[in-house]
Short mmCIF file of C-alpha atoms in Angstrom, two decimals:
data_model
loop_
_atom_site.label_atom_id
_atom_site.label_comp_id
_atom_site.label_asym_id
_atom_site.label_seq_id
_atom_site.Cartn_x
_atom_site.Cartn_y
_atom_site.Cartn_z
CA MET A 1 -0.31 28.24 -21.70
CA SER A 2 -1.14 25.76 -24.46
CA LEU A 3 2.16 26.59 -26.19
CA LEU A 4 3.99 26.05 -22.91
CA ARG A 5 2.32 22.65 -22.59
CA GLU A 6 3.36 21.77 -26.14
CA LEU A 7 6.96 22.70 -25.38
CA VAL A 8 6.97 20.63 -22.19
CA ASP A 9 5.67 17.66 -24.16
CA LEU A 10 8.13 17.96 -27.08
CA ASN A 11 9.31 14.59 -28.38
CA LEU A 12 13.09 14.94 -28.66
CA THR A 13 13.49 11.70 -30.62
CA GLU A 14 12.07 13.47 -33.70
CA THR A 15 15.03 15.86 -33.96
CA THR A 16 17.97 14.60 -31.89
CA GLU A 17 19.58 11.50 -30.39
CA LYS A 18 20.45 13.48 -27.26
CA ILE A 19 18.62 12.63 -24.05
CA ILE A 20 18.03 14.30 -20.71
CA ALA A 21 19.15 12.46 -17.57
CA GLU A 22 17.68 13.63 -14.25
CA TYR A 23 20.20 12.79 -11.51
CA ILE A 24 18.45 12.14 -8.17
CA TRP A 25 20.04 12.01 -4.71
CA ILE A 26 19.10 12.27 -1.03
CA GLY A 27 19.86 15.57 0.72
CA GLY A 28 21.18 16.38 4.16
CA SER A 29 17.99 15.78 6.13
CA GLY A 30 17.90 12.18 4.95
CA MET A 31 14.41 12.73 3.50
CA ASP A 32 14.76 15.67 1.09
CA VAL A 33 15.09 14.33 -2.44
CA ARG A 34 17.15 16.56 -4.74
CA SER A 35 17.68 16.38 -8.49
CA LYS A 36 19.21 18.17 -11.45
CA ALA A 37 19.38 17.42 -15.16
CA ARG A 38 22.08 17.09 -17.79
CA THR A 39 22.19 16.38 -21.50
CA LEU A 40 23.79 13.15 -22.72
CA PRO A 41 24.76 12.36 -26.35
CA GLY A 42 22.47 9.33 -26.63
CA PRO A 43 20.32 6.74 -24.84
CA VAL A 44 21.84 5.00 -21.80
CA SER A 45 20.33 2.17 -19.73
CA ASP A 46 23.40 0.86 -17.87
CA PRO A 47 24.18 3.13 -14.88
CA SER A 48 27.87 2.15 -15.05
CA LYS A 49 28.00 3.85 -18.46
CA LEU A 50 26.77 7.16 -17.06
CA PRO A 51 29.22 9.90 -16.07
CA LYS A 52 29.71 10.80 -12.43
CA TRP A 53 28.63 14.32 -11.56
CA ASN A 54 28.95 16.78 -8.71
CA TYR A 55 26.81 19.19 -6.72
CA ASP A 56 27.19 21.88 -4.10
CA GLY A 57 26.95 20.01 -0.81
CA SER A 58 27.01 23.24 1.21
CA SER A 59 23.56 24.02 -0.20
CA THR A 60 22.11 20.65 0.86
CA GLY A 61 23.61 20.44 4.36
CA GLN A 62 26.15 17.82 3.29
CA ALA A 63 29.46 19.70 3.01
CA PRO A 64 31.15 22.87 4.32
CA GLY A 65 31.26 25.97 2.12
CA ASP A 66 35.05 25.91 1.79
CA ASN A 67 35.03 22.32 0.50
CA SER A 68 31.55 21.92 -0.92
CA GLU A 69 31.92 19.53 -3.85
CA VAL A 70 30.09 16.21 -3.50
CA ILE A 71 30.30 13.54 -6.21
CA LEU A 72 27.25 11.67 -7.53
CA HIS A 73 27.70 8.03 -8.52
CA PRO A 74 24.87 6.73 -10.76
CA GLN A 75 23.46 3.46 -9.41
CA ALA A 76 20.12 2.75 -11.11
CA THR A 77 18.18 4.08 -14.10
CA PHE A 78 14.45 4.40 -14.75
CA LYS A 79 12.38 5.72 -17.65
CA ASP A 80 11.38 9.34 -17.09
CA PRO A 81 7.55 9.60 -16.96
CA PHE A 82 7.70 13.40 -17.12
CA ARG A 83 9.95 13.93 -20.18
CA ARG A 84 9.28 10.47 -21.64
CA GLY A 85 10.98 9.33 -24.85
CA ASN A 86 14.49 8.01 -24.16
CA ASN A 87 14.98 10.35 -21.21
CA ILE A 88 15.83 8.78 -17.86
CA LEU A 89 15.78 9.21 -14.10
CA VAL A 90 19.07 8.26 -12.43
CA MET A 91 19.21 7.22 -8.77
CA CYS A 92 22.60 8.19 -7.34
CA ASP A 93 24.49 8.00 -4.08
CA ALA A 94 27.01 10.58 -2.87
CA TYR A 95 30.76 10.54 -2.16
CA THR A 96 33.59 12.89 -1.30
CA PRO A 97 36.04 13.75 -4.10
CA ALA A 98 38.39 11.22 -2.49
CA GLY A 99 35.81 8.49 -3.06
CA ASP A 100 34.51 8.02 0.49
CA PRO A 101 30.74 7.80 1.08
CA ILE A 102 29.40 10.89 2.82
CA PRO A 103 27.58 10.31 6.15
CA THR A 104 24.10 10.55 4.61
CA ASN A 105 24.94 7.92 1.98
CA LYS A 106 23.09 4.94 3.48
CA ARG A 107 23.12 3.02 0.21
CA PHE A 108 26.85 2.29 0.47
CA ASN A 109 26.61 0.18 3.63
CA ALA A 110 23.37 -1.42 2.45
CA GLN A 111 25.09 -2.57 -0.74
CA LYS A 112 27.89 -4.16 1.32
CA ILE A 113 25.31 -6.23 3.22
CA PHE A 114 23.38 -7.20 0.09
CA SER A 115 26.65 -8.18 -1.63
CA HIS A 116 27.53 -10.67 1.11
CA PRO A 117 27.52 -14.23 -0.32
CA ASP A 118 25.20 -15.52 2.44
CA VAL A 119 22.67 -12.77 1.69
CA ILE A 120 22.89 -13.29 -2.08
CA ALA A 121 22.26 -17.01 -1.58
CA GLU A 122 19.06 -16.28 0.38
CA GLU A 123 17.62 -13.88 -2.27
CA PRO A 124 15.86 -11.51 0.16
CA TRP A 125 12.56 -10.21 -1.20
CA TYR A 126 10.91 -7.04 0.05
CA GLY A 127 7.49 -5.50 -0.33
CA ILE A 128 7.27 -2.03 1.20
CA GLU A 129 3.92 -0.41 2.01
CA GLN A 130 4.61 3.33 1.82
CA GLU A 131 1.97 5.44 3.57
CA TYR A 132 1.88 9.20 3.07
CA THR A 133 -0.38 12.20 3.66
CA LEU A 134 -1.42 14.89 1.20
CA PHE A 135 -1.64 18.44 2.58
CA GLN A 136 -3.15 21.62 1.19
CA ARG A 137 -0.53 23.99 -0.22
CA ASP A 138 -1.61 27.24 1.41
CA VAL A 139 -2.53 25.97 4.88
CA PRO A 140 -0.85 23.19 6.90
CA TRP A 141 -3.97 21.01 6.88
CA PRO A 142 -4.64 17.65 5.15
CA LEU A 143 -6.19 17.62 1.71
CA GLY A 144 -9.97 17.46 1.90
CA TRP A 145 -10.19 18.55 5.52
CA PRO A 146 -12.26 21.70 6.18
CA VAL A 147 -9.85 24.53 6.99
CA GLY A 148 -9.81 25.05 10.74
CA GLY A 149 -12.11 22.08 11.25
CA PHE A 150 -12.13 18.30 11.21
CA PRO A 151 -13.79 15.65 9.05
CA GLY A 152 -15.93 12.90 10.51
CA PRO A 153 -14.23 10.16 12.53
CA GLN A 154 -12.17 7.43 10.90
CA GLY A 155 -14.10 4.54 9.43
CA PRO A 156 -15.42 5.36 5.94
CA TYR A 157 -12.13 6.57 4.46
CA TYR A 158 -10.07 3.36 4.23
CA CYS A 159 -10.33 2.22 0.59
CA GLY A 160 -13.32 4.57 0.39
CA THR A 161 -15.00 6.11 -2.62
CA GLY A 162 -16.82 9.40 -2.99
CA ALA A 163 -16.02 13.09 -2.87
CA ASP A 164 -16.51 13.13 0.91
CA LYS A 165 -14.21 10.19 1.54
CA ALA A 166 -11.38 10.09 -1.03
CA PHE A 167 -9.22 13.20 -1.37
CA GLY A 168 -6.47 13.36 -4.00
CA ARG A 169 -7.27 10.31 -6.10
CA ASP A 170 -6.02 11.93 -9.33
CA ILE A 171 -2.62 12.43 -7.70
CA VAL A 172 -2.58 8.83 -6.52
CA ASN A 173 -3.59 7.34 -9.88
CA SER A 174 -1.12 9.55 -11.75
CA HIS A 175 1.64 8.33 -9.46
CA TYR A 176 0.60 4.71 -9.94
CA LYS A 177 0.85 4.91 -13.73
CA ALA A 178 4.01 7.02 -13.67
CA CYS A 179 5.77 4.40 -11.52
CA LEU A 180 4.73 1.59 -13.86
CA TYR A 181 5.97 3.65 -16.81
CA ALA A 182 9.30 4.23 -15.05
CA GLY A 183 9.84 0.50 -14.50
CA ILE A 184 9.20 0.50 -10.76
CA ASN A 185 7.55 -2.68 -9.52
CA ILE A 186 4.67 -0.86 -7.83
CA SER A 187 2.17 -3.53 -6.90
CA GLY A 188 -0.83 -1.53 -5.73
CA ILE A 189 -2.39 1.54 -4.11
CA ASN A 190 -5.17 2.20 -1.62
CA GLY A 191 -6.77 4.92 0.45
CA GLU A 192 -5.75 4.79 4.09
CA VAL A 193 -7.63 5.06 7.40
CA MET A 194 -7.06 8.77 7.95
CA PRO A 195 -8.70 11.02 5.32
CA GLY A 196 -6.11 12.57 3.01
CA GLN A 197 -3.76 9.64 3.61
CA TRP A 198 -2.84 7.05 0.97
CA GLU A 199 -0.53 4.10 0.46
CA PHE A 200 1.42 2.57 -2.40
CA GLN A 201 3.29 -0.70 -2.36
CA VAL A 202 6.66 -1.38 -4.00
CA GLY A 203 7.69 -4.98 -4.49
CA PRO A 204 8.50 -7.71 -4.60
CA ALA A 205 11.99 -6.34 -5.09
CA VAL A 206 15.26 -8.13 -4.40
CA GLY A 207 17.98 -6.69 -2.18
CA ILE A 208 19.22 -3.19 -2.91
CA THR A 209 16.67 -2.68 -5.69
CA ALA A 210 13.92 -2.28 -3.07
CA GLY A 211 15.61 0.87 -1.75
CA ASP A 212 16.33 2.24 -5.23
CA GLN A 213 12.76 1.73 -6.38
CA LEU A 214 11.15 3.18 -3.26
CA TRP A 215 13.31 6.32 -3.34
CA VAL A 216 12.51 6.94 -7.01
CA ALA A 217 8.80 6.28 -6.35
CA ARG A 218 8.96 8.92 -3.61
CA TYR A 219 10.67 11.32 -6.01
CA ILE A 220 7.99 10.78 -8.67
CA LEU A 221 5.25 11.32 -6.09
CA GLU A 222 6.79 14.58 -4.93
CA ARG A 223 7.04 15.80 -8.53
CA ILE A 224 3.38 14.97 -9.13
CA THR A 225 2.22 16.75 -5.96
CA GLU A 226 4.31 19.73 -7.10
CA ILE A 227 2.34 19.80 -10.37
CA ALA A 228 -0.98 19.33 -8.58
CA GLY A 229 -0.32 22.07 -6.04
CA ALA A 230 -0.46 19.75 -3.03
CA VAL A 231 2.16 19.16 -0.34
CA LEU A 232 3.50 15.67 0.37
CA SER A 233 4.22 14.56 3.94
CA PHE A 234 5.95 11.42 5.19
CA ASP A 235 5.52 12.43 8.83
CA PRO A 236 4.70 9.29 10.87
CA LYS A 237 2.02 11.11 12.89
CA PRO A 238 0.89 14.04 10.75
CA MET A 239 -2.19 14.80 12.87
CA GLN A 240 -2.29 14.43 16.64
CA GLY A 241 -5.37 12.94 18.24
CA ASP A 242 -7.54 9.99 17.31
CA TRP A 243 -6.07 9.61 13.83
CA ASN A 244 -3.92 6.84 12.39
CA GLY A 245 -0.25 7.54 11.82
CA ALA A 246 1.74 6.70 8.69
CA GLY A 247 4.10 3.76 8.42
CA ALA A 248 6.17 1.85 5.91
CA HIS A 249 5.36 -1.75 6.75
CA THR A 250 8.12 -3.92 5.31
CA ASN A 251 7.24 -7.41 4.09
CA TYR A 252 10.19 -9.76 3.92
CA SER A 253 11.14 -13.27 2.95
CA THR A 254 14.23 -15.29 2.10
CA LYS A 255 14.59 -18.35 -0.10
CA SER A 256 14.62 -20.55 3.03
CA MET A 257 11.39 -18.93 4.26
CA ARG A 258 9.70 -19.46 0.91
CA ASN A 259 10.66 -23.14 0.75
CA ASP A 260 8.89 -26.02 2.53
CA GLY A 261 9.40 -25.77 6.28
CA GLY A 262 10.01 -22.04 5.98
CA ILE A 263 7.77 -21.23 8.95
CA GLU A 264 10.49 -22.44 11.32
CA VAL A 265 13.02 -20.17 9.58
CA ILE A 266 10.54 -17.30 9.96
CA LYS A 267 10.14 -17.96 13.69
CA LYS A 268 13.92 -17.98 14.18
CA ALA A 269 14.24 -14.73 12.23
CA ILE A 270 11.54 -13.09 14.36
CA GLU A 271 13.34 -14.24 17.51
CA LYS A 272 16.50 -12.53 16.25
CA LEU A 273 14.56 -9.34 15.53
CA SER A 274 13.15 -9.39 19.06
CA LYS A 275 16.67 -9.41 20.51
CA LYS A 276 17.63 -6.35 18.46
CA HIS A 277 14.36 -4.46 18.90
CA LYS A 278 15.86 -1.26 20.31
CA GLU A 279 18.58 -1.16 17.65
CA HIS A 280 16.04 -1.49 14.86
CA ILE A 281 13.63 1.03 16.37
CA SER A 282 16.42 3.62 16.59
CA ALA A 283 16.93 3.32 12.82
CA TYR A 284 13.30 2.98 11.72
CA GLY A 285 12.45 6.67 11.27
CA GLU A 286 12.34 10.01 13.09
CA GLY A 287 9.31 10.71 15.28
CA ASN A 288 8.22 7.08 15.28
CA GLU A 289 7.49 7.29 19.02
CA ARG A 290 4.52 9.53 18.16
CA ARG A 291 3.11 6.73 15.99
CA LEU A 292 4.00 3.52 17.86
CA THR A 293 1.76 4.02 20.88
CA GLY A 294 -0.03 0.68 21.03
CA ARG A 295 -3.11 2.30 19.50
CA HIS A 296 -4.26 2.87 15.91
CA GLU A 297 -3.05 -0.53 14.63
CA THR A 298 0.43 -0.25 16.13
CA ALA A 299 2.47 -2.00 18.81
CA ASP A 300 4.01 -0.03 21.65
CA ILE A 301 7.48 1.21 20.74
CA SER A 302 9.05 -0.03 23.99
CA SER A 303 8.19 -3.71 23.59
CA PHE A 304 8.46 -6.34 20.86
CA SER A 305 5.60 -8.64 19.94
CA TRP A 306 4.54 -10.83 17.08
CA GLY A 307 1.44 -12.74 16.10
CA VAL A 308 -0.53 -14.31 13.27
CA ALA A 309 -2.81 -11.79 11.52
CA ASN A 310 -2.22 -9.34 14.39
CA ARG A 311 -1.97 -5.76 13.15
CA GLY A 312 -1.31 -4.58 16.67
CA ALA A 313 1.97 -6.51 16.86
CA SER A 314 5.51 -5.43 15.97
CA VAL A 315 5.72 -8.26 13.44
CA ARG A 316 2.76 -9.90 11.72
CA VAL A 317 2.70 -13.35 10.15
CA GLY A 318 -0.11 -13.85 7.65
CA ARG A 319 -2.74 -16.55 7.90
CA GLU A 320 -1.69 -17.95 4.54
CA THR A 321 1.92 -18.24 5.66
CA GLU A 322 0.82 -20.10 8.79
CA LYS A 323 -1.43 -22.39 6.74
CA ASP A 324 1.21 -23.13 4.06
CA GLY A 325 4.05 -23.48 6.55
CA LYS A 326 6.15 -21.08 4.48
CA GLY A 327 6.09 -17.56 3.07
CA TYR A 328 6.91 -14.14 4.49
CA PHE A 329 6.38 -11.87 7.47
CA GLU A 330 5.67 -8.16 7.89
CA ASP A 331 7.75 -5.83 10.06
CA ARG A 332 5.16 -3.20 11.03
CA ARG A 333 7.56 -0.97 12.99
CA PRO A 334 9.17 1.20 10.26
CA ALA A 335 7.84 4.76 10.05
CA SER A 336 6.72 6.35 6.80
CA ASN A 337 9.89 8.48 6.79
CA MET A 338 12.29 5.55 7.18
CA ASP A 339 15.25 5.13 4.84
CA PRO A 340 14.57 1.93 2.85
CA TYR A 341 18.29 1.32 2.38
CA VAL A 342 18.70 1.22 6.16
CA VAL A 343 15.59 -0.83 6.97
CA THR A 344 15.95 -3.48 4.26
CA SER A 345 19.66 -4.06 4.84
CA MET A 346 19.22 -4.10 8.62
CA ILE A 347 16.54 -6.78 8.42
CA ALA A 348 18.78 -8.88 6.16
CA GLU A 349 21.80 -8.40 8.40
CA THR A 350 19.93 -9.36 11.57
CA THR A 351 18.06 -12.36 10.13
CA ILE A 352 20.75 -13.80 7.85
CA LEU A 353 24.20 -12.66 8.97
CA TRP A 354 23.86 -12.14 12.72
CA LYS A 355 24.82 -15.17 14.80
CA PRO A 356 23.68 -14.48 18.39
#
């Protein structure tokens, strides 16, 4: 096993200029992250310089067997924390051979919104709080929970310490450092309210980069749980009963919101969001109705609300933003399994481009 470890850790730069590029894409379910590797003749940092590639879409639920070729277009590169050296991770989106985006390619439409001159001028910033749950590999039960039983009630686990409160910290810390190594702007981590549940935050990130970075951070986390022998879940309500669900709270601001007098821009943006509540909810993640019940720090899914420092509202404005008269707000509705390309671009489209 030690020889195997040495081979895994081989430094290719000592013997060759060739690098390994791991191409990453989103599969047919909209949440399954797929990847495969290829050798390139030398280091590459500009995604436009990378070759397009293809994969068998019939094996990912994205193409029929008699016309299965799907084309990967490289869109963003990151340093590879697993192979290290000059090796890279490549975030891609998917197209037909004719060049049309396939239905599960949500990045394409998001990029159109973020490329709009009015959106570019507003420089939308995002900070996404990605919650997730770690499960045991051999039984469908959260990490640290007694098999067939339950831990003590919620209370001591949020940001908790100790072997009876924090389960999976090595996984979480490994992910934190791996994301920083990769070049992802991960801004923090914490233990969540339900035992076995954690959160990481990506941001601030501008426009389409928020989606790219969050997807690659998810990929890295799934690779690390694979190594650790744990199972990663983004289910918005992984355990029924008196347990918190898992969300992806999305913090958002524009240049106008960050400037003096921005609180009035924020209020107008929230009013727009209220008028499109149902449309946003329908795109904010599968199974979100199991999470947004009006309990466990959530608003009810059927109604829109907002408030200052209110974690039971659909949208929360921070005390500091209220005090400064400018800043950002937090959309607390997105589920943990939301597509960040969809959520970030939808918020920008509604608050910047939509003229009711």
